[in-house]
XYZ file of C-alpha atoms in Angstrom:
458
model
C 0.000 0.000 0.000
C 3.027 2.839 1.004
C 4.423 1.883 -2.342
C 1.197 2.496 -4.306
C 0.984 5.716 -2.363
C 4.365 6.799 -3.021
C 4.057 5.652 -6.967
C 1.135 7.941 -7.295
C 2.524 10.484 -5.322
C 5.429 11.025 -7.449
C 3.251 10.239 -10.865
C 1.389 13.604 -9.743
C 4.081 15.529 -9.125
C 5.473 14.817 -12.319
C 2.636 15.511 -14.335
C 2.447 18.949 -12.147
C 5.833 20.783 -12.723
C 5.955 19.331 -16.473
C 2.779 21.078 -17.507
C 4.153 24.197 -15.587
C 7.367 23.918 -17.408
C 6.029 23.563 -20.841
C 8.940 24.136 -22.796
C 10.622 20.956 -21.520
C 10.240 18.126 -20.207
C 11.819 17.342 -16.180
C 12.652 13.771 -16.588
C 14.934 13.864 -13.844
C 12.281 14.888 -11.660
C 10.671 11.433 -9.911
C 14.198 10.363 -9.157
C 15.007 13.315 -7.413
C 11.981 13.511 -5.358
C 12.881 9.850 -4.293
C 16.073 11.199 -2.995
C 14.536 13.486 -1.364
C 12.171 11.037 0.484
C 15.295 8.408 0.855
C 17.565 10.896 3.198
C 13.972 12.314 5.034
C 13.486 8.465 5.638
C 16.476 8.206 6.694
C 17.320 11.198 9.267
C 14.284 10.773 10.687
C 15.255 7.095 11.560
C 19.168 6.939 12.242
C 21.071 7.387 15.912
C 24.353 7.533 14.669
C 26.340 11.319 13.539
C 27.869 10.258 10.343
C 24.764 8.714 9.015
C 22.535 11.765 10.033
C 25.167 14.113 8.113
C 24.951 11.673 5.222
C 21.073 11.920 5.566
C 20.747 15.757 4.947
C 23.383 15.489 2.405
C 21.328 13.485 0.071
C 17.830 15.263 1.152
C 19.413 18.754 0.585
C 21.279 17.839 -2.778
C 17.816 16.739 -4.038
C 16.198 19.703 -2.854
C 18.810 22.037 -4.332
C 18.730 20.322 -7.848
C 14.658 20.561 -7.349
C 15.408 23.845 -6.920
C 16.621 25.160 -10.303
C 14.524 22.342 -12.510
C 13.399 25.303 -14.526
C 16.619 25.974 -15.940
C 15.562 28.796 -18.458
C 13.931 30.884 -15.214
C 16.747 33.467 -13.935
C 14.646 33.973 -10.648
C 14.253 30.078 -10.267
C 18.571 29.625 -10.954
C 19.265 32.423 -8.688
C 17.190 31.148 -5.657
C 18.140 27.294 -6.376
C 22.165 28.961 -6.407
C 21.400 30.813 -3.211
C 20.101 27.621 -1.398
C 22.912 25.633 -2.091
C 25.657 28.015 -1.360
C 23.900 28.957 2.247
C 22.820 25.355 2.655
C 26.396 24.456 2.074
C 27.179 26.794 5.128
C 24.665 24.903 7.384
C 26.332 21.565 6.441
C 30.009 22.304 7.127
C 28.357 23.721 10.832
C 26.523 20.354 11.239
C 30.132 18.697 10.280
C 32.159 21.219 12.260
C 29.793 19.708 15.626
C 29.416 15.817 14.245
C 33.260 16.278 14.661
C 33.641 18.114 17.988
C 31.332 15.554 19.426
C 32.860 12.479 18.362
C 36.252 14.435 19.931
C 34.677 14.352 23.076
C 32.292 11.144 23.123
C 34.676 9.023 21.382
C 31.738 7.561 19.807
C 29.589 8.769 16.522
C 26.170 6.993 18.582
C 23.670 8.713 19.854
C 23.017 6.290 22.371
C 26.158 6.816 23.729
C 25.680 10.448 24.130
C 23.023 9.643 26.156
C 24.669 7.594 28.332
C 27.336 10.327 28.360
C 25.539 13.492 29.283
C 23.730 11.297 32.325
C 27.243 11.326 33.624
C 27.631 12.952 37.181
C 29.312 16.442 36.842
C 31.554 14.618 39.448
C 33.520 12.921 37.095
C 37.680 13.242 36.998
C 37.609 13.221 32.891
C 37.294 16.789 31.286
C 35.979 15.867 28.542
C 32.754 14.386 30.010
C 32.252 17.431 31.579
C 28.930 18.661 30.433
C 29.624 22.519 28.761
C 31.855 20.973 26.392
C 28.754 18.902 24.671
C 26.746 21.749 25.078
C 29.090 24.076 23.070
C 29.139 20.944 20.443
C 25.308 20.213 20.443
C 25.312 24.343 20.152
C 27.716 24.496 16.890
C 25.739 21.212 15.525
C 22.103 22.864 16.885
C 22.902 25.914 14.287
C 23.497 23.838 11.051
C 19.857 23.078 11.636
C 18.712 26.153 12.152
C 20.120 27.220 9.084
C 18.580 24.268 7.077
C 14.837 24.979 8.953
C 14.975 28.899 8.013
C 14.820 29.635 12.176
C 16.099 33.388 12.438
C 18.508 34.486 13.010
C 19.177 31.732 10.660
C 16.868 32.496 8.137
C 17.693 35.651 5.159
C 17.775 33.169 2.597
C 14.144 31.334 3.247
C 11.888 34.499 1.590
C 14.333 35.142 -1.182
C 14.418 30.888 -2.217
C 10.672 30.543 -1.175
C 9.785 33.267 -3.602
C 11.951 31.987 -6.224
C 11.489 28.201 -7.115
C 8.514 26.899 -8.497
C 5.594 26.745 -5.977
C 5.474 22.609 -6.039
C 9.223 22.961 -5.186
C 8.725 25.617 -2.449
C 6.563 22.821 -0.933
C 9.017 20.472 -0.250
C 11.686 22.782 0.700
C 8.892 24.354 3.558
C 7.779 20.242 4.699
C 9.505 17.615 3.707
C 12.678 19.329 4.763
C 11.749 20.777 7.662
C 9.720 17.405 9.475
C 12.518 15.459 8.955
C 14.883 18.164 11.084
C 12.067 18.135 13.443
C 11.896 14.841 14.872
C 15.916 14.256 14.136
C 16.006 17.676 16.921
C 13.051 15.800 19.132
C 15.835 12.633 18.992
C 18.343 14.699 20.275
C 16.922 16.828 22.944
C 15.557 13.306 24.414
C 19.341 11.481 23.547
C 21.214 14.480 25.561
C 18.756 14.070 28.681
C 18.221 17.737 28.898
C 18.800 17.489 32.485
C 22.626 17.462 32.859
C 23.404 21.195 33.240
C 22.045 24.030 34.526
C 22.355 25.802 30.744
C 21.864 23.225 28.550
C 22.188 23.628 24.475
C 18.421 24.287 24.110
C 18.326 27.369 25.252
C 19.772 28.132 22.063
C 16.270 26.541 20.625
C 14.172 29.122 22.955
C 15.864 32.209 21.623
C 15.692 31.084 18.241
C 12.176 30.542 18.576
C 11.731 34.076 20.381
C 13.662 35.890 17.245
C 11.447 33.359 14.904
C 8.208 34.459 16.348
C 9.276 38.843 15.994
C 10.883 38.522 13.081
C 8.224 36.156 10.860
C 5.559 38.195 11.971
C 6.974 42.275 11.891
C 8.852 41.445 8.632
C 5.707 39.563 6.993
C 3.277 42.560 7.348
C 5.451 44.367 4.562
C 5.744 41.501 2.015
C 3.273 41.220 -0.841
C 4.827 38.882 -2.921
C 2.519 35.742 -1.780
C 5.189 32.943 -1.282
C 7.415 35.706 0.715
C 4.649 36.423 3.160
C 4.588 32.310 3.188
C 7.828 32.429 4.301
C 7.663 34.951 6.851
C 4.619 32.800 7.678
C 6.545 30.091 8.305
C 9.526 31.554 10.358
C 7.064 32.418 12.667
C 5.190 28.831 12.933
C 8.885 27.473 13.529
C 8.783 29.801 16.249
C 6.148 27.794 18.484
C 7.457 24.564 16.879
C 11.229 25.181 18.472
C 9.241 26.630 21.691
C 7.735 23.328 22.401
C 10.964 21.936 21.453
C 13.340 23.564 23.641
C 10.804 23.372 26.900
C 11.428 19.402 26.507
C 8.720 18.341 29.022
C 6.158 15.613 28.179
C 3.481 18.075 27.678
C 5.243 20.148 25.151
C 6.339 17.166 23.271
C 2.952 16.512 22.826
C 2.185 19.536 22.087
C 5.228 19.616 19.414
C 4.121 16.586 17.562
C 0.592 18.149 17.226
C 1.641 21.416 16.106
C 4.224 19.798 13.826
C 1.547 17.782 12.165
C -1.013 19.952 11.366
C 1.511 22.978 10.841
C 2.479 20.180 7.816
C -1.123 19.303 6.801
C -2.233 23.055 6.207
C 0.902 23.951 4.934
C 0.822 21.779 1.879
C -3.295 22.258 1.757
C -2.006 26.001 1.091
C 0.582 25.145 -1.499
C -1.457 22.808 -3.096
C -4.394 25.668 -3.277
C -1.958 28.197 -4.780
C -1.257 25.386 -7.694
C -4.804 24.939 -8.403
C -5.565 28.231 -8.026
C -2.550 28.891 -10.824
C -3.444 26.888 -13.369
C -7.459 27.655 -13.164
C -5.748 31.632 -13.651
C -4.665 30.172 -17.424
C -7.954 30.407 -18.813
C -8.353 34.006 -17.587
C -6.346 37.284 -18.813
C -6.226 40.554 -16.369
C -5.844 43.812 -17.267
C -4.480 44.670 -14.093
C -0.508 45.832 -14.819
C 0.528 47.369 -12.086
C 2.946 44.868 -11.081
C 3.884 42.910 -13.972
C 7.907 44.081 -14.044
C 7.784 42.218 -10.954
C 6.692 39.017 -12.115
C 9.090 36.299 -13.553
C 6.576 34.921 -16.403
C 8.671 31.150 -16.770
C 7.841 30.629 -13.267
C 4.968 29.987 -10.753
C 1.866 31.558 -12.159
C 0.736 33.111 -8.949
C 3.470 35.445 -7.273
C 1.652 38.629 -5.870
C -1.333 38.721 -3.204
C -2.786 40.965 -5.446
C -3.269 38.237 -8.251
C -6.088 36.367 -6.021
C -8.097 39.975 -6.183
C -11.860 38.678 -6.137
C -10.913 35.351 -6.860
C -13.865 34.284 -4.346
C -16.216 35.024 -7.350
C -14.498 33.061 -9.812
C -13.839 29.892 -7.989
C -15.612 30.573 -4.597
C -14.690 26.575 -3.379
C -11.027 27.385 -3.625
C -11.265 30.452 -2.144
C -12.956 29.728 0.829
C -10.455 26.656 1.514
C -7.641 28.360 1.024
C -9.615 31.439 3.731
C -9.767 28.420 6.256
C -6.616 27.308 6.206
C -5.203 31.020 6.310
C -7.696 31.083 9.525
C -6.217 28.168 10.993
C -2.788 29.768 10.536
C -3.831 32.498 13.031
C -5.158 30.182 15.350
C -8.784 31.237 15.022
C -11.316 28.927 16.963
C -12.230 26.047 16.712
C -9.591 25.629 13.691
C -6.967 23.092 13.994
C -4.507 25.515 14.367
C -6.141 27.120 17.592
C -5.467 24.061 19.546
C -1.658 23.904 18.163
C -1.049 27.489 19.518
C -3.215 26.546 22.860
C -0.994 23.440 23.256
C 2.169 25.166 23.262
C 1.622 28.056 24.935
C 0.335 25.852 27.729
C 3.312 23.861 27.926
C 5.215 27.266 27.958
C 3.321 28.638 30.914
C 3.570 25.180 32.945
C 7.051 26.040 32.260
C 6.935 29.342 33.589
C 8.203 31.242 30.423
C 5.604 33.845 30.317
C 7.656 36.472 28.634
C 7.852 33.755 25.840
C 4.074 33.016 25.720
C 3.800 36.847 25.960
C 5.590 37.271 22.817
C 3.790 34.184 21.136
C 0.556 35.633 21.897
C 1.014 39.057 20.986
C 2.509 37.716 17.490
C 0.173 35.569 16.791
C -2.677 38.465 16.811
C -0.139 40.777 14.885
C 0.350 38.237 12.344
C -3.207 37.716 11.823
C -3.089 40.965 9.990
C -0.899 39.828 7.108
C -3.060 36.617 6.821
C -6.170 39.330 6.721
C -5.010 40.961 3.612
C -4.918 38.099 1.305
C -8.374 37.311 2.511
C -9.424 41.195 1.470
C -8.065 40.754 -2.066
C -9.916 37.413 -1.923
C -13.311 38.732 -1.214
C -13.875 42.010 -0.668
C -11.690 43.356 -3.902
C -13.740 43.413 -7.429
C -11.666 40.499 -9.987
C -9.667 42.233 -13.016
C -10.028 39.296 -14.488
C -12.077 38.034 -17.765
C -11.936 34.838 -19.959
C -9.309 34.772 -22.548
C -11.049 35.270 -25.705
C -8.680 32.348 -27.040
C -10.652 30.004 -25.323
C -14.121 31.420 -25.476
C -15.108 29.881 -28.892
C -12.491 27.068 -28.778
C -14.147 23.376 -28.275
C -11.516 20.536 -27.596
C -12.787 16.800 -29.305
C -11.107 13.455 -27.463
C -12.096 9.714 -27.388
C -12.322 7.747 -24.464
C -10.984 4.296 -25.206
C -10.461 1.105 -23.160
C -7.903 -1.497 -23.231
C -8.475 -2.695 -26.447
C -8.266 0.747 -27.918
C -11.487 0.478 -28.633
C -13.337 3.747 -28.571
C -15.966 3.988 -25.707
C -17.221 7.318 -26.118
C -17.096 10.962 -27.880
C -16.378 13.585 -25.623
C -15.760 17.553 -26.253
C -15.403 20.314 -24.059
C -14.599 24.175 -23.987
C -13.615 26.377 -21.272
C -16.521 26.247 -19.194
C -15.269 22.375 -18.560
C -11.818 22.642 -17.340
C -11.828 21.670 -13.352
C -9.457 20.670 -11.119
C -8.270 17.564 -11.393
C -9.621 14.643 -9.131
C -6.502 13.711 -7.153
C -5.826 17.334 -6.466
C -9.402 18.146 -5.431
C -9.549 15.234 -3.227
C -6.389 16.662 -1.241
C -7.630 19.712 -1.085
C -10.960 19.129 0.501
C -10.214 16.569 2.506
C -7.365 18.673 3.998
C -9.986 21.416 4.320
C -12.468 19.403 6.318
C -9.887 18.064 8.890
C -9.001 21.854 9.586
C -12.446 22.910 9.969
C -13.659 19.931 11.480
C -11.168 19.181 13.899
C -12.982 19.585 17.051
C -15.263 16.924 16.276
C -12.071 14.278 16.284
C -9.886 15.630 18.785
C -9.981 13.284 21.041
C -8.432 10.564 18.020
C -5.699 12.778 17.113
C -4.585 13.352 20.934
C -4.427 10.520 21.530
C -2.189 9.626 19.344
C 0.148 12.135 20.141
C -0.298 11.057 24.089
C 0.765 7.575 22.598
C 3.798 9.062 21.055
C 5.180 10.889 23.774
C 4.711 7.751 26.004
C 6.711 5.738 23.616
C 9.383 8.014 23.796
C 9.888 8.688 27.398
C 8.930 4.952 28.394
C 11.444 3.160 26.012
């Protein structure tokens, strides 16, 4: 069954960026997203330093090739160049610490780390004394941060977001970033976070403190869509690496939850903007305004205000994509509501109210970048009318079965094109697990209560 899934998974994607990139065909593409998935299988899976560095080797080299598929796009080559080179920079940190803590473990296990950092402080060897794997877990700790976009680790996330295609910006903004995720839950349970009174995650708290200011005060002056995205997204790795860096059984539960739907309504958003993009080809705008600023070979929609009134020509779409920007902001009773509750109850359990203070106060702030897409959405009058190419042009096809035998005459024009099934499937089912979350709670809690156990009982 996971192979059938994957198969069709890839199939789709395919099919996806080769009708964006019309003028030639990717055919490196389905092996590259199977790299991709081979080192996210494997760093979410491995204990051992040398095998984890090998891990985001082969993810990242997939996702940098993914990157700068549309080879004849000068925005795409720029921001596939700029993720490598800075993504380069992240690596030789994560080898700079896989190599300072095999120096002082002797070992490239994690298990042994663990064993290591629940070492009394009392010990007569200096290198098991417990501030010299901190400053190693810290140097290692920032590679990641880097790779994740966490500020102050993150200039180059808005600037790549904005330029790769929008199918690649979706992998760079999950794919890569669960896989870190639960390698960083692995380590902050593998180092004990008990050993010393300042241990390396403190380094995860004030990253997500400068994650939560700077995604949200930075992403109220964006409006390039995949930009505010970004912006979007520093600031949901904010509460992510909150939960993360509190390390108590509560806010691992309330990490895994957050993480999960963080990734469902992510990629319900990215696969929205798609969708949205290619139902946009059978329209023409007169709106100009901002066309110097638009890179024609690549994603279709780039600017907020290309979704002005879109609610009247595809009102389904629009009001998905309105709930999941709701459940972004943590609006009631949204998935995304009991995310933000989750952490920020962990956090006060904690007693880190100046961090829930900040958490709170950004996630209302940020609510009013989220509130001006949903403005040009509804409340703005579409520029847009049907391209007069298409108005009188009727398309003639056969359906045929195995035989080749032809089953039946079918012709369409304009008024036919639709989404496609697979795509609309994702989409709405996507949309009614957002919306309809508090109806299932109880299932998806306790699965994450499950988790956690796992973890601190094995």
């Amino acid at each position: 069954m996971k192979d059938l899934l994957l198969n069709k998974f890839v199939y789709y994607n395919t099919k996806i960026i080769n009708k964006m990139g019309e003028q030639f065909k990717i055919m490196e593409y389905p092996l590259l997203i199977l790299f991709i998935i081979l080192g996210a299988t494997l760093l979410m899976s491995t204990n051992d330093l040398v095998t984890i560095f090998l891990a985001i080797e082969l993810q990242s080299y997939g996702l940098y090739l993914l990157s700068t598929v549309y080879r004849n796009s000068e925005l795409a080559t720029t921001g596939g160049l700029t993720y490598f080179l800075l993504g380069g920079l992240a690596s030789c940190f994560i080898l700079l610490g896989t190599a300072l803590l095999y120096g002082n473990m002797g070992s490239t296990n994690l298990d042994n780390l663990f064993v290591i950092t629940s070492i009394s402080e009392t010990g007569s060897d200096i290198w098991y004394k417990p501030h010299y794997i901190n400053f190693a877990m810290v140097i290692f700790i920032i590679g990641f941060l880097f790779k994740i976009g966490a500020a102050p680790f993150h200039f180059w996330t808005p600037d790549v977001y904005d330029a790769i295609p929008t199918i690649v910006t979706a992998f760079v903004a999950l794919i890569a970033k669960v896989s870190i995720f639960i390698l960083l839950l692995q380590l902050v349970y593998y180092t004990n976070n008990s050993f010393s009174e300042m241990s390396w995650t403190f380094i995860l708290l004030m990253s997500s403190l400068f994650s939560l200011i700077v995604g949200t005060v930075v992403g109220l002056t964006q409006f390039r869509i995949k930009r505010l995205f970004a912006y979007s997204t520093i600031s949901h790795v904010g509460f992510i690496l909150l939960a993360l860096g509190i390390s108590s059984i509560e806010s691992t539960q309330a990490f895994i939850f957050y993480l999960t739907q963080y990734t469902i309504s992510n990629l319900n958003a990215f696969v929205i903007l798609i969708a949205i993009g290619f139902s946009l080809y059978c329209y023409t705008s007169d709106n100009k305004e901002h066309e110097e600023l638009m890179d024609k070979t690549n994603s279709p929609i780039q600017l907020i205000n290309q979704l002005k009134g879109y609610f009247y020509i595809n009102p389904v779409l629009a009001i998905s994509l309105a709930i999941t920007i709701f459940s972004f902001v943590g609006v009631p009773p949204l998935v995304g509501f009991f995310g933000k509750q989750m952490v920020l109850s962990a956090a006060l359990d904690k007693g880190l109210i100046f961090l829930s203070l900040v958490a709170i106060l950004t996630s209302v702030i940020g609510g009013v970048y989220y509130l001006s897409i949903i403005k040009e959405m509804f409340f703005s009058k579409p520029d847009y009318k049907v391209n007069t190419l298409l108005e009188n042009l009727t398309l003639k096809g056969n359906i045929i079965d195995q035989n080749r035998t032809v089953v039946k005459n079918v012709s369409f024009n304009y008024n036919n094109i639709a989404i496609s099934s697979p795509i609309a499937f994702v989409i709405s089912s996507i949309t009614l697990v957002i919306l309809l979350f508090i109806f299932m709670n109880k299932e998806w809690l306790s699965m994450g209560t499950i988790l956690v156990q796992i973890l601190f009982n094995c």
